[in-house]
JSON list of C-alpha atoms in Angstrom, two decimals:
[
{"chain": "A", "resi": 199, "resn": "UNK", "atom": "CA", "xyz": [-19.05, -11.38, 64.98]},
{"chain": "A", "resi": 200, "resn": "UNK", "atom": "CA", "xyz": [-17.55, -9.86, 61.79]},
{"chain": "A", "resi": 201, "resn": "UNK", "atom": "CA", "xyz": [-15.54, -6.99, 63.49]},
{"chain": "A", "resi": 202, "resn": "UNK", "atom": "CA", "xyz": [-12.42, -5.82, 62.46]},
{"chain": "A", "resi": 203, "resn": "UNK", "atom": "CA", "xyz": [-11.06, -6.12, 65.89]},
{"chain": "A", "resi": 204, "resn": "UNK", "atom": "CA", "xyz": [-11.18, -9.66, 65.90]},
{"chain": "A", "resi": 205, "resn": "UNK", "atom": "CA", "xyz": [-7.56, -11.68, 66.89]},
{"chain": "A", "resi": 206, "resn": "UNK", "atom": "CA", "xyz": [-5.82, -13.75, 64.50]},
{"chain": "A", "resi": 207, "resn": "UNK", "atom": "CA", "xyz": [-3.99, -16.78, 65.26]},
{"chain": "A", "resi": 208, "resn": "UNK", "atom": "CA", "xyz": [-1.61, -17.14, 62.33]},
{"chain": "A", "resi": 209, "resn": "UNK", "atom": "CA", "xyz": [-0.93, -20.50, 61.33]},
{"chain": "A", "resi": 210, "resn": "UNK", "atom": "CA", "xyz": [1.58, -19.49, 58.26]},
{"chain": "A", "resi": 211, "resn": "UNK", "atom": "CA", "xyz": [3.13, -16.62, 57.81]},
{"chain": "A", "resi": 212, "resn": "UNK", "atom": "CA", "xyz": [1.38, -14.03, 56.31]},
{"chain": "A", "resi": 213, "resn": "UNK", "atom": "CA", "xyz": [-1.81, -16.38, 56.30]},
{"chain": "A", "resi": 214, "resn": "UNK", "atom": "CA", "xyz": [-4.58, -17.05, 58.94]},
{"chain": "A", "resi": 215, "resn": "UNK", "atom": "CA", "xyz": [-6.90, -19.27, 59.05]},
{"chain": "A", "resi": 216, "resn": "UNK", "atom": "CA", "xyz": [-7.81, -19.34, 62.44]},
{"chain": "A", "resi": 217, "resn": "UNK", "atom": "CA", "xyz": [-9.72, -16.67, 64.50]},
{"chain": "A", "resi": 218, "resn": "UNK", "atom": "CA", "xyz": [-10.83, -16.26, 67.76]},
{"chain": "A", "resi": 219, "resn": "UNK", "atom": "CA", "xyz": [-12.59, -14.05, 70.02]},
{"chain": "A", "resi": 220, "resn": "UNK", "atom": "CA", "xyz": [-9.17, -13.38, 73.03]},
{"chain": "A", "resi": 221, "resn": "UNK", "atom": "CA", "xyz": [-5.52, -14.79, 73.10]},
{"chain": "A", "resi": 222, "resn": "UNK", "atom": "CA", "xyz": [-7.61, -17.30, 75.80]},
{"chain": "A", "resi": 223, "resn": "UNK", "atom": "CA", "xyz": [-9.12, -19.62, 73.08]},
{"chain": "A", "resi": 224, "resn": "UNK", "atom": "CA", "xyz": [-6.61, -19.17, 70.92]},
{"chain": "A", "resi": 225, "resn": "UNK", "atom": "CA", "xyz": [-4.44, -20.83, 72.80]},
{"chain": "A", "resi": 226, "resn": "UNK", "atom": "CA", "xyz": [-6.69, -23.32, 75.10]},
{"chain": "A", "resi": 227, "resn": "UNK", "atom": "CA", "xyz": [-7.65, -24.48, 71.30]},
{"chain": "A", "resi": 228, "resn": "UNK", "atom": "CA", "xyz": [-4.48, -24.09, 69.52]},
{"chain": "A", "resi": 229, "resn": "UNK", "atom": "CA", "xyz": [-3.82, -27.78, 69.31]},
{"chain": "A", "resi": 230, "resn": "UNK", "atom": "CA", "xyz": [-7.68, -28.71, 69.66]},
{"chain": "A", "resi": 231, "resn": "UNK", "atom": "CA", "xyz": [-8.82, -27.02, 66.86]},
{"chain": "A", "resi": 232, "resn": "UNK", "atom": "CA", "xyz": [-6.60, -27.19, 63.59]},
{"chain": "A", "resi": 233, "resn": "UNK", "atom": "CA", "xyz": [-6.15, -26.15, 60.16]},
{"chain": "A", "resi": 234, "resn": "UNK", "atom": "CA", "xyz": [-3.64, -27.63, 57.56]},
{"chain": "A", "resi": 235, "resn": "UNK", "atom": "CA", "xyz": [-4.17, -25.60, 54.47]},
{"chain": "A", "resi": 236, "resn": "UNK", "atom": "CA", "xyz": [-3.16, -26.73, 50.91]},
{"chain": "A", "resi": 237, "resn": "UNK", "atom": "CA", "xyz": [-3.37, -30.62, 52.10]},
{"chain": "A", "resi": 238, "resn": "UNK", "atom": "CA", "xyz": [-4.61, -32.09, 49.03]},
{"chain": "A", "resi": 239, "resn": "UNK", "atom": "CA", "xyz": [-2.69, -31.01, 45.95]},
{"chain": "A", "resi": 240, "resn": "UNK", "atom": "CA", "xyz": [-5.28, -30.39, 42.99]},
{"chain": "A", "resi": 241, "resn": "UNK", "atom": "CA", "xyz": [-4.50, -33.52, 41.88]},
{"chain": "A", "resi": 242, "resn": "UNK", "atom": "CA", "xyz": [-5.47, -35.24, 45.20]},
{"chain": "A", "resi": 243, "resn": "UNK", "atom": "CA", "xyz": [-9.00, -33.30, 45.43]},
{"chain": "A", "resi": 244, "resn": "UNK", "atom": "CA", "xyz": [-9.94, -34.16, 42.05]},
{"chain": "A", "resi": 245, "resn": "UNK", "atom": "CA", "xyz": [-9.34, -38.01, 42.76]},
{"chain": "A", "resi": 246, "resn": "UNK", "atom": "CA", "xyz": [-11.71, -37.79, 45.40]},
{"chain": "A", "resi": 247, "resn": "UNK", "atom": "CA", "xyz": [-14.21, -35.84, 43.64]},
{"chain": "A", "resi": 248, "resn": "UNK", "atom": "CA", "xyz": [-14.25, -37.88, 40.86]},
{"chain": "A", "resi": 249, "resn": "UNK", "atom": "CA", "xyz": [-14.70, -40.78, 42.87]},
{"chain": "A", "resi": 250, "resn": "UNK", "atom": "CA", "xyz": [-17.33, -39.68, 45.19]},
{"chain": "A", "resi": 251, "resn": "UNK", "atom": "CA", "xyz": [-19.34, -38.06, 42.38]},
{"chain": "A", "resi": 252, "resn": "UNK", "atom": "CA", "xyz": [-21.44, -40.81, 40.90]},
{"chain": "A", "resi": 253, "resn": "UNK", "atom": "CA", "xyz": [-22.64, -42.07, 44.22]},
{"chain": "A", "resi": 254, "resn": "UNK", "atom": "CA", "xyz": [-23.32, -38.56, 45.03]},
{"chain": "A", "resi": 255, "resn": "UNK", "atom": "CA", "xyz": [-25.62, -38.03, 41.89]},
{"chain": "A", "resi": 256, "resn": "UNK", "atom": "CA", "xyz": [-27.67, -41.36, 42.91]},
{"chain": "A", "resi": 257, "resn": "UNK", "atom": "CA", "xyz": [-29.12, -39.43, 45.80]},
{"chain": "A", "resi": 258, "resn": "UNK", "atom": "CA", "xyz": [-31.31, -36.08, 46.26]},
{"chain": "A", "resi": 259, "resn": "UNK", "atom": "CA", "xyz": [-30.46, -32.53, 48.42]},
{"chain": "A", "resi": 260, "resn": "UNK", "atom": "CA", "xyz": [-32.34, -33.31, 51.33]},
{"chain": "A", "resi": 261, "resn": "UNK", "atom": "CA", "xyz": [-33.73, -30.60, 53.86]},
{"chain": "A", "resi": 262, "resn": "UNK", "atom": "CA", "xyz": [-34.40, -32.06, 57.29]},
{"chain": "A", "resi": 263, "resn": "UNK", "atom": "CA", "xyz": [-31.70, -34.13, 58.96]},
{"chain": "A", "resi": 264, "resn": "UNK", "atom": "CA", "xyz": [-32.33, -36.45, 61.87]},
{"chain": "A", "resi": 265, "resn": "UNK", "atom": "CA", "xyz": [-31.06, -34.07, 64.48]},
{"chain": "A", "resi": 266, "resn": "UNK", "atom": "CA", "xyz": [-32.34, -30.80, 63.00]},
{"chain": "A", "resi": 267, "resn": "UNK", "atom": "CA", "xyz": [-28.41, -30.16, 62.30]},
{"chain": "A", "resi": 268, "resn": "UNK", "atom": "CA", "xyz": [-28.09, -29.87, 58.72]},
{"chain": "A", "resi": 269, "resn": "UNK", "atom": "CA", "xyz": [-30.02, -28.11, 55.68]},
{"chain": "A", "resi": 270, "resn": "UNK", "atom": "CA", "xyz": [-29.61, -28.60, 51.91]},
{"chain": "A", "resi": 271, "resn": "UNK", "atom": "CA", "xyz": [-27.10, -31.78, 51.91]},
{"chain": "A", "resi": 272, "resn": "UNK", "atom": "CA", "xyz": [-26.97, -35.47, 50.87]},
{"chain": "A", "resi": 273, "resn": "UNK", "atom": "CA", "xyz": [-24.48, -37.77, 52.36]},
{"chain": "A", "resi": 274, "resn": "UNK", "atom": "CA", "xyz": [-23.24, -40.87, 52.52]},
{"chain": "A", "resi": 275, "resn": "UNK", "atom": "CA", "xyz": [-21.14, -43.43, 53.94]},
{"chain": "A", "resi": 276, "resn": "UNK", "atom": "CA", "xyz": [-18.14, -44.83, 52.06]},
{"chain": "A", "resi": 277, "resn": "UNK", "atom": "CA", "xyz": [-16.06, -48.02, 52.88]},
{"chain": "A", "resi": 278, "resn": "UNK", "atom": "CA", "xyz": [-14.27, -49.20, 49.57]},
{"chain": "A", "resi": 279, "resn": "UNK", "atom": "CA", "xyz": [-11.83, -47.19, 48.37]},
{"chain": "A", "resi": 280, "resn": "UNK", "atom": "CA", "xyz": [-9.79, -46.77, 45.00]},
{"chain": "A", "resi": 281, "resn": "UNK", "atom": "CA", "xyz": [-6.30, -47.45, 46.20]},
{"chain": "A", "resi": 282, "resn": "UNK", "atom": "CA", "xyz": [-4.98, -43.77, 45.50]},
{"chain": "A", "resi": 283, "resn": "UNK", "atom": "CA", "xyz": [-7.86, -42.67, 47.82]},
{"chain": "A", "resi": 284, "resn": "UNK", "atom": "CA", "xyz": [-7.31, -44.84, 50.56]},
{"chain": "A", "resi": 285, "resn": "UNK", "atom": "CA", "xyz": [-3.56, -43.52, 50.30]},
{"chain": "A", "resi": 286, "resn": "UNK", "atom": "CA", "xyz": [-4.97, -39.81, 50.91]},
{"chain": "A", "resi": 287, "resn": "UNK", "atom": "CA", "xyz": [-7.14, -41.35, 53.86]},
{"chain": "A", "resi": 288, "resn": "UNK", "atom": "CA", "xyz": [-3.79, -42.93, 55.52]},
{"chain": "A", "resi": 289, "resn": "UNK", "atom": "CA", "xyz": [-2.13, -39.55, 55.28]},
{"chain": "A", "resi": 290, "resn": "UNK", "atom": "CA", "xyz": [-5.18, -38.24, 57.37]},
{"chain": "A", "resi": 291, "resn": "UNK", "atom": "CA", "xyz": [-5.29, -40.70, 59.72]},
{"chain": "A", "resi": 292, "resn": "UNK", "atom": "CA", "xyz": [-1.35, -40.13, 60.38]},
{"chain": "A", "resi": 293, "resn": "UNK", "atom": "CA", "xyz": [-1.78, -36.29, 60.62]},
{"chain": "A", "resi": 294, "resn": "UNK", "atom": "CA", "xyz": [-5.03, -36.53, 62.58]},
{"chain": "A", "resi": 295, "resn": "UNK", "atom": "CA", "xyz": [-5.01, -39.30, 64.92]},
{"chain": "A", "resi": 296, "resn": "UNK", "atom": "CA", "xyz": [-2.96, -40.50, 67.69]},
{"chain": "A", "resi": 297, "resn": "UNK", "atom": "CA", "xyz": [-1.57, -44.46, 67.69]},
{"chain": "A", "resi": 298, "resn": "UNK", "atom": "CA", "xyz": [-3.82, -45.71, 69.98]},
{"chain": "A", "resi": 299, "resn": "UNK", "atom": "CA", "xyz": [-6.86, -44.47, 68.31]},
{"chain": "A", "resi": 300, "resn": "UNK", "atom": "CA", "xyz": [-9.14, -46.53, 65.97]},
{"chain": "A", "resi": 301, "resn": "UNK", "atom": "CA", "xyz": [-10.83, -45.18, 63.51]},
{"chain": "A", "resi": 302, "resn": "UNK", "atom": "CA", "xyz": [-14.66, -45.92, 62.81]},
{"chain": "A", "resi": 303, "resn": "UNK", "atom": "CA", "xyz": [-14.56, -48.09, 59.33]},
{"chain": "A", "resi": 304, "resn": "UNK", "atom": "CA", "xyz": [-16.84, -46.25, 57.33]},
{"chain": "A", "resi": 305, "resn": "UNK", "atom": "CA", "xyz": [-15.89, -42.20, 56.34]},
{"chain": "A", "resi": 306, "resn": "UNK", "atom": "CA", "xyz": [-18.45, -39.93, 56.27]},
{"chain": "A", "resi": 307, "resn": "UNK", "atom": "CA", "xyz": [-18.93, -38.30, 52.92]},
{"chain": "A", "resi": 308, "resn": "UNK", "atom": "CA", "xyz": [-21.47, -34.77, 53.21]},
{"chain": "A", "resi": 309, "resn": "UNK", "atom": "CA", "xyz": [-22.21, -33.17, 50.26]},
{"chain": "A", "resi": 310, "resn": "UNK", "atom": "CA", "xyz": [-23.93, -29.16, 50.92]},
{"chain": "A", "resi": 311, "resn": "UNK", "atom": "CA", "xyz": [-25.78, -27.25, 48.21]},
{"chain": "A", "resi": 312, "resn": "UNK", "atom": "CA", "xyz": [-24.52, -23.63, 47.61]},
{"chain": "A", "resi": 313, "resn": "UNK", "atom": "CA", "xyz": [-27.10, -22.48, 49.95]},
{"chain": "A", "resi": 314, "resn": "UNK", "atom": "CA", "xyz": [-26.92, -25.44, 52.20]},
{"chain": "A", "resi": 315, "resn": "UNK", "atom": "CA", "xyz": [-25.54, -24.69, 56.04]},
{"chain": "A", "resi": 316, "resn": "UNK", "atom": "CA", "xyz": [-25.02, -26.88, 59.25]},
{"chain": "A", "resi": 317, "resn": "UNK", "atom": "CA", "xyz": [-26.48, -25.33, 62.54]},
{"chain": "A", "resi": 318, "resn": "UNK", "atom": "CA", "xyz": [-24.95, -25.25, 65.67]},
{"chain": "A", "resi": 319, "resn": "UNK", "atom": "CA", "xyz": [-24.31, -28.68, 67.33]},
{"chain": "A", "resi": 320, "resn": "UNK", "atom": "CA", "xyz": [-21.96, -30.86, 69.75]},
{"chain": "A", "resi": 321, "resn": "UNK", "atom": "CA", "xyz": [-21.61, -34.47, 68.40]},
{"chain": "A", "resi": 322, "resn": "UNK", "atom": "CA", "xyz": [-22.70, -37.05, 70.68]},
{"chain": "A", "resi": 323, "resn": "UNK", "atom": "CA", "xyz": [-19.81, -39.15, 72.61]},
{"chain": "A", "resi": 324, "resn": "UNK", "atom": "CA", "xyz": [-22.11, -41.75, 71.86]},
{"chain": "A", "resi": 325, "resn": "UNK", "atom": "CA", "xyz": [-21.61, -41.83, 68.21]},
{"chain": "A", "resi": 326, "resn": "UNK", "atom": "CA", "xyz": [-18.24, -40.28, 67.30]},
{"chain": "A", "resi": 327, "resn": "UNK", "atom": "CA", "xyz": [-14.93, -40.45, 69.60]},
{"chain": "A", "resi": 328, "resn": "UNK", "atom": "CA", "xyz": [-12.94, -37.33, 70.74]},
{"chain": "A", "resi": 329, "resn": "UNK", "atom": "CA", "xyz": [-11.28, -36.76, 67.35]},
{"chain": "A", "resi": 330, "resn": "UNK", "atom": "CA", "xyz": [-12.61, -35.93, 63.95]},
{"chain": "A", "resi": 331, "resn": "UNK", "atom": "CA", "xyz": [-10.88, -34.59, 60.57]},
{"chain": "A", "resi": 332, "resn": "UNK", "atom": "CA", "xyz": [-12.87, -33.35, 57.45]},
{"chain": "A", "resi": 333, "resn": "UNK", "atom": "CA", "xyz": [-11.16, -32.94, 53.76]},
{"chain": "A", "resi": 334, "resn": "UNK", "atom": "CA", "xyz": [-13.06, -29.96, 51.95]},
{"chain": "A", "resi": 335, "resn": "UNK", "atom": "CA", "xyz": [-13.53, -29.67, 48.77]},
{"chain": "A", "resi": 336, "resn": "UNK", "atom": "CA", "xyz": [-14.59, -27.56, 45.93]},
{"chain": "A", "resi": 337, "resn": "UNK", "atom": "CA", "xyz": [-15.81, -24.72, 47.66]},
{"chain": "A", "resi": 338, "resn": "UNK", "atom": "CA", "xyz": [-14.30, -22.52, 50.55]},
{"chain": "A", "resi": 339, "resn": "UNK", "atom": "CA", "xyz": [-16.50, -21.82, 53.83]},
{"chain": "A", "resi": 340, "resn": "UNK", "atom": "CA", "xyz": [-16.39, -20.66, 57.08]},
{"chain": "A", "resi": 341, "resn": "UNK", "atom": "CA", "xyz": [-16.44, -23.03, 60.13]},
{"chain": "A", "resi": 342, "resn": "UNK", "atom": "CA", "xyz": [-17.61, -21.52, 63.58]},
{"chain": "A", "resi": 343, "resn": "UNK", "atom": "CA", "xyz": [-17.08, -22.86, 66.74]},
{"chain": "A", "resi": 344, "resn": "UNK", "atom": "CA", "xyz": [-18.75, -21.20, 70.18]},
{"chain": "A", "resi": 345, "resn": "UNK", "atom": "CA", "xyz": [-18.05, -22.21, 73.77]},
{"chain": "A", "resi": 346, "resn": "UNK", "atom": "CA", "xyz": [-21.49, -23.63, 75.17]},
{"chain": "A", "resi": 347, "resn": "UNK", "atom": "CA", "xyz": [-21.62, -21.97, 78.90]},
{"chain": "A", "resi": 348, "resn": "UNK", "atom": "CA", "xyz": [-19.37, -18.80, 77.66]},
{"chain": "A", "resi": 349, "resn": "UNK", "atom": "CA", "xyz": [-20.83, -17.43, 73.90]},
{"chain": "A", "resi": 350, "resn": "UNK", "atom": "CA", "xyz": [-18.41, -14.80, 74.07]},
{"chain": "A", "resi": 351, "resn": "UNK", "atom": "CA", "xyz": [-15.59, -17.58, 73.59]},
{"chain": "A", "resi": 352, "resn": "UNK", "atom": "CA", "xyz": [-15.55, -18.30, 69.85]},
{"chain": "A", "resi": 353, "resn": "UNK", "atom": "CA", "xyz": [-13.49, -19.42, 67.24]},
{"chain": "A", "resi": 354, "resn": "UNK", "atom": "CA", "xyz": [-13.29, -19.44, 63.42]},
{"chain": "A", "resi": 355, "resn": "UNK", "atom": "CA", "xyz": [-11.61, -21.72, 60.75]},
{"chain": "A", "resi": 356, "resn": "UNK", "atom": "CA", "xyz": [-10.69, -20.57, 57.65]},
{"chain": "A", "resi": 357, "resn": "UNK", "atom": "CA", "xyz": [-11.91, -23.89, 55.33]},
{"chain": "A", "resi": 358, "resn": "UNK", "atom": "CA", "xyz": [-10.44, -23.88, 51.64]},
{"chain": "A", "resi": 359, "resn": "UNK", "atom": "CA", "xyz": [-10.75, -26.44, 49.02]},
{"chain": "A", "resi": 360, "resn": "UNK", "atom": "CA", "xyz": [-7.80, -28.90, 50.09]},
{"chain": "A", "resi": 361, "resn": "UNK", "atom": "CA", "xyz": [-7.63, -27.84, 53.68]},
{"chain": "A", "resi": 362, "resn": "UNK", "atom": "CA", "xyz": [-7.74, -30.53, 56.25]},
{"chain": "A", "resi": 363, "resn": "UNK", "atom": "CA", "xyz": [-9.10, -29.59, 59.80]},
{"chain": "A", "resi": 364, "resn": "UNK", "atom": "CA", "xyz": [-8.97, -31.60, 62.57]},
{"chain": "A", "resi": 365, "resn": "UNK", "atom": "CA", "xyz": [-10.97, -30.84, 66.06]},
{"chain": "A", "resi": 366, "resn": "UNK", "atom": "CA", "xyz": [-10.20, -32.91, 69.04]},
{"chain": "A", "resi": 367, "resn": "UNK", "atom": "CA", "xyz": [-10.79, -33.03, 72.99]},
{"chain": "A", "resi": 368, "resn": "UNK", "atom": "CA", "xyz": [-12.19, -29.66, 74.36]},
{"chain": "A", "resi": 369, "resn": "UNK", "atom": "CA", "xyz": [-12.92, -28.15, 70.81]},
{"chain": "A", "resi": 370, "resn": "UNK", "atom": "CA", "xyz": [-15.31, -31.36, 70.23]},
{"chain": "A", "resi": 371, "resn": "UNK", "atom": "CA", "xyz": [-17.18, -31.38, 73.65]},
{"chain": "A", "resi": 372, "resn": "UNK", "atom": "CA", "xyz": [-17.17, -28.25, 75.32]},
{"chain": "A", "resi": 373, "resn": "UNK", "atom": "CA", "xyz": [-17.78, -25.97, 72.13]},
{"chain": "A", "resi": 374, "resn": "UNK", "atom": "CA", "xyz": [-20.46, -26.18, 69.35]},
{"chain": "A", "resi": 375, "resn": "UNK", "atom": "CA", "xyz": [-19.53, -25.76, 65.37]},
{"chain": "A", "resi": 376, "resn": "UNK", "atom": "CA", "xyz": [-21.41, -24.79, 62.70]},
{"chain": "A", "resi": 377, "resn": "UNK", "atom": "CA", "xyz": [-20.42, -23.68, 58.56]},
{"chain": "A", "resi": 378, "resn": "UNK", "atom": "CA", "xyz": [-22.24, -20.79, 58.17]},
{"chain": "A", "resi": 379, "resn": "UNK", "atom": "CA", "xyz": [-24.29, -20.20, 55.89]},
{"chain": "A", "resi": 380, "resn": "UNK", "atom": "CA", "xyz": [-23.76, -18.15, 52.34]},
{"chain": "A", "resi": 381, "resn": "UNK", "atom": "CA", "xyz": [-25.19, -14.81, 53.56]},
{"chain": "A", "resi": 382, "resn": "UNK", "atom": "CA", "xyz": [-23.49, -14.61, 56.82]},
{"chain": "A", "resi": 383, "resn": "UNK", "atom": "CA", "xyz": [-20.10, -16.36, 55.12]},
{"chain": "A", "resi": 384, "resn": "UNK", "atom": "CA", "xyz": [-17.35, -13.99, 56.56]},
{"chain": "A", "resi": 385, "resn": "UNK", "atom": "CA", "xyz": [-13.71, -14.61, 57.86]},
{"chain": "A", "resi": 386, "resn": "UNK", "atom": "CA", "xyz": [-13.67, -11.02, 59.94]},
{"chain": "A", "resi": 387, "resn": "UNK", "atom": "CA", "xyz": [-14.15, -8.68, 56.59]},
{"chain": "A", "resi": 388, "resn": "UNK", "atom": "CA", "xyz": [-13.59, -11.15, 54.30]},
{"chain": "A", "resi": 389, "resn": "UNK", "atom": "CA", "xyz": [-16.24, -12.44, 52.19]},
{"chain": "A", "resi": 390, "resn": "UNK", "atom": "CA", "xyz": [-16.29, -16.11, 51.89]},
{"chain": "A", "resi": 391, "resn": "UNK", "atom": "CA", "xyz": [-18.34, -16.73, 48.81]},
{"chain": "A", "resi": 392, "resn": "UNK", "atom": "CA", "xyz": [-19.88, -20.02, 49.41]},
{"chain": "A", "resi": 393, "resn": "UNK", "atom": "CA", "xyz": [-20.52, -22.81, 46.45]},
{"chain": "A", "resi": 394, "resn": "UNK", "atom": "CA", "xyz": [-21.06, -26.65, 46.55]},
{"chain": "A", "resi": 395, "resn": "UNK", "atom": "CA", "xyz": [-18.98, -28.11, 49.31]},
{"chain": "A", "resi": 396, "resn": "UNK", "atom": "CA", "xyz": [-17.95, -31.65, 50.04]},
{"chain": "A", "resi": 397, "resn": "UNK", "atom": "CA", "xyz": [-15.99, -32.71, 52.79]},
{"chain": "A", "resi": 398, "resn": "UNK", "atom": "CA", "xyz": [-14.93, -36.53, 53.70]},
{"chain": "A", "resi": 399, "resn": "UNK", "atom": "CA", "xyz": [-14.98, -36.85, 57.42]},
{"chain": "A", "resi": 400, "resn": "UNK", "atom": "CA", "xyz": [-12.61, -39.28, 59.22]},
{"chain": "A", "resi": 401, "resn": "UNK", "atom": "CA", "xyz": [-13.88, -39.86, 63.08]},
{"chain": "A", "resi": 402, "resn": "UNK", "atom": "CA", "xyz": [-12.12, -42.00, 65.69]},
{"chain": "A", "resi": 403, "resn": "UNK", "atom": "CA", "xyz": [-13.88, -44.89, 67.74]},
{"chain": "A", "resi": 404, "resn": "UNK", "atom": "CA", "xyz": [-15.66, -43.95, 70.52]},
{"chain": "A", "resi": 405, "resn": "UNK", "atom": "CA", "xyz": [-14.91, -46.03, 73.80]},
{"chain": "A", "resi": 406, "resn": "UNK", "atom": "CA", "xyz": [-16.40, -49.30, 74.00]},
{"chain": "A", "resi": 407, "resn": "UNK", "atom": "CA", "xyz": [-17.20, -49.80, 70.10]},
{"chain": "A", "resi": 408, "resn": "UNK", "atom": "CA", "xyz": [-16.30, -51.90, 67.36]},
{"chain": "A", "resi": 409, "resn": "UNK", "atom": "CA", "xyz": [-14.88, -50.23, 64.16]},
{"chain": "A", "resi": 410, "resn": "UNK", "atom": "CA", "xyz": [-17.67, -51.69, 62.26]},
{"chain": "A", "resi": 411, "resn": "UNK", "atom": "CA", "xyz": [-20.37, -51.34, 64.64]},
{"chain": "A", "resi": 412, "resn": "UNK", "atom": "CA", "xyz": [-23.71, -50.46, 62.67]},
{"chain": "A", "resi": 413, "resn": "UNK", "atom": "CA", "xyz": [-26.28, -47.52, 62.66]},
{"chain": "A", "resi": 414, "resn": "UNK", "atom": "CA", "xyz": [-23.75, -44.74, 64.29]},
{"chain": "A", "resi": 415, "resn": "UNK", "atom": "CA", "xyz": [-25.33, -40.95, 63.27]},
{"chain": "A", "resi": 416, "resn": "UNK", "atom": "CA", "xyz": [-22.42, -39.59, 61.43]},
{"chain": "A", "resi": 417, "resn": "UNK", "atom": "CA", "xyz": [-20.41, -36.46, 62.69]},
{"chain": "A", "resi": 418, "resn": "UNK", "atom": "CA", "xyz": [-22.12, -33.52, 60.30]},
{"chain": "A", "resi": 419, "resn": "UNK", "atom": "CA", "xyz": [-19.09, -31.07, 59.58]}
]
């Protein structure tokens, strides 16, 4: 898919960090599939880091995920909060998700190995609602979302350290997403070196569930 006659969708001026494959998805996913560069200051990431490190180190890169979906990462799932992180968390939640929308209690933390990578997949309805948003950090990659009746419709997000992105409705259900993996890392020409990523995942409810309903498979972007 790395051609250079790719479309951009331009979400600054000057700057893109979404791509897709026609002005079609580009603008059936314009609001469905999102990108807010430069979220976090550097201040901002490195509170998170900092606090998600030690709990991090506890566990062990692991290579074969419950749904086949994910290679090289530990994760975890994090509840307390240092009150400056919980204030980052709010601002998600209020750039992310609607007033009517609960959010599940816990936030999925996933930690990826330089040469770790998340396959193709479509999170179940049963386990996340129809609104997620992921904080990345340290390392840049590339996010890639596919249509799964039409392969030919595709998208790309452009995922810095700091970016937010936020995937809702038809970009959660009726397309797949992936971050590729280091050797196929490109954003059109654009190499996308890829190093140790984490990204802190906020999910909404999904109908007919408690916010701190047990034993719900995390979303894995």
């Amino acid at each position: 898919m790395a051609g250079s006659g790719r479309l951009a969708l331009r979400t600054l001026p000057g700057l893109g960090w979404v791509r897709g494959s026609g002005p079609a998805v580009l603008s059936r996913l314009r609001d469905a599939a999102v990108v807010r560069p430069g979220f976090l200051s550097a201040a901002e990431e490195e509170t998170l880091r900092r606090e998600l490190e030690p709990e991090l180190r506890r566990r062990r890169y692991e290579y074969d995920h419950w749904d086949a979906a994910i290679h090289g990462f530990r994760e975890t799932e994090k509840s307390r909060w240092s009150e400056a992180s919980r204030a980052i968390l709010q601002r998600v939640q209020a750039a992310a998700f609607g007033p009517g929308q609960t959010l599940l209690s816990p936030v999925h933390v996933l930690d990826l190995e330089p040469q770790g990578y998340i396959k193709p997949h479509v999170d179940s309805i049963k386990f996340c609602g129809a609104t997620i948003a992921g904080l990345s950090l340290l390392s840049s990659s590339v996010m890639r979302l596919v249509h799964t009746q039409e392969p030919g419709e595709w998208l790309e997000l452009l995922l810095e350290p700091g970016s937010l992105y936020i995937l809702r409705g038809s970009a959660r259900y009726d397309f797949s997403h992936e971050i590729l993996r280091d050797e196929e890392s490109f954003f059109g020409e654009r190499r996308i070196p890829r190093g140790r990523r984490i990204s802190v995942i906020c999910r909404s409810l999904p109908e007919g569930m408690g916010p701190g309903e047990p034993g719900q498979p995390p979303a894995a972007c």
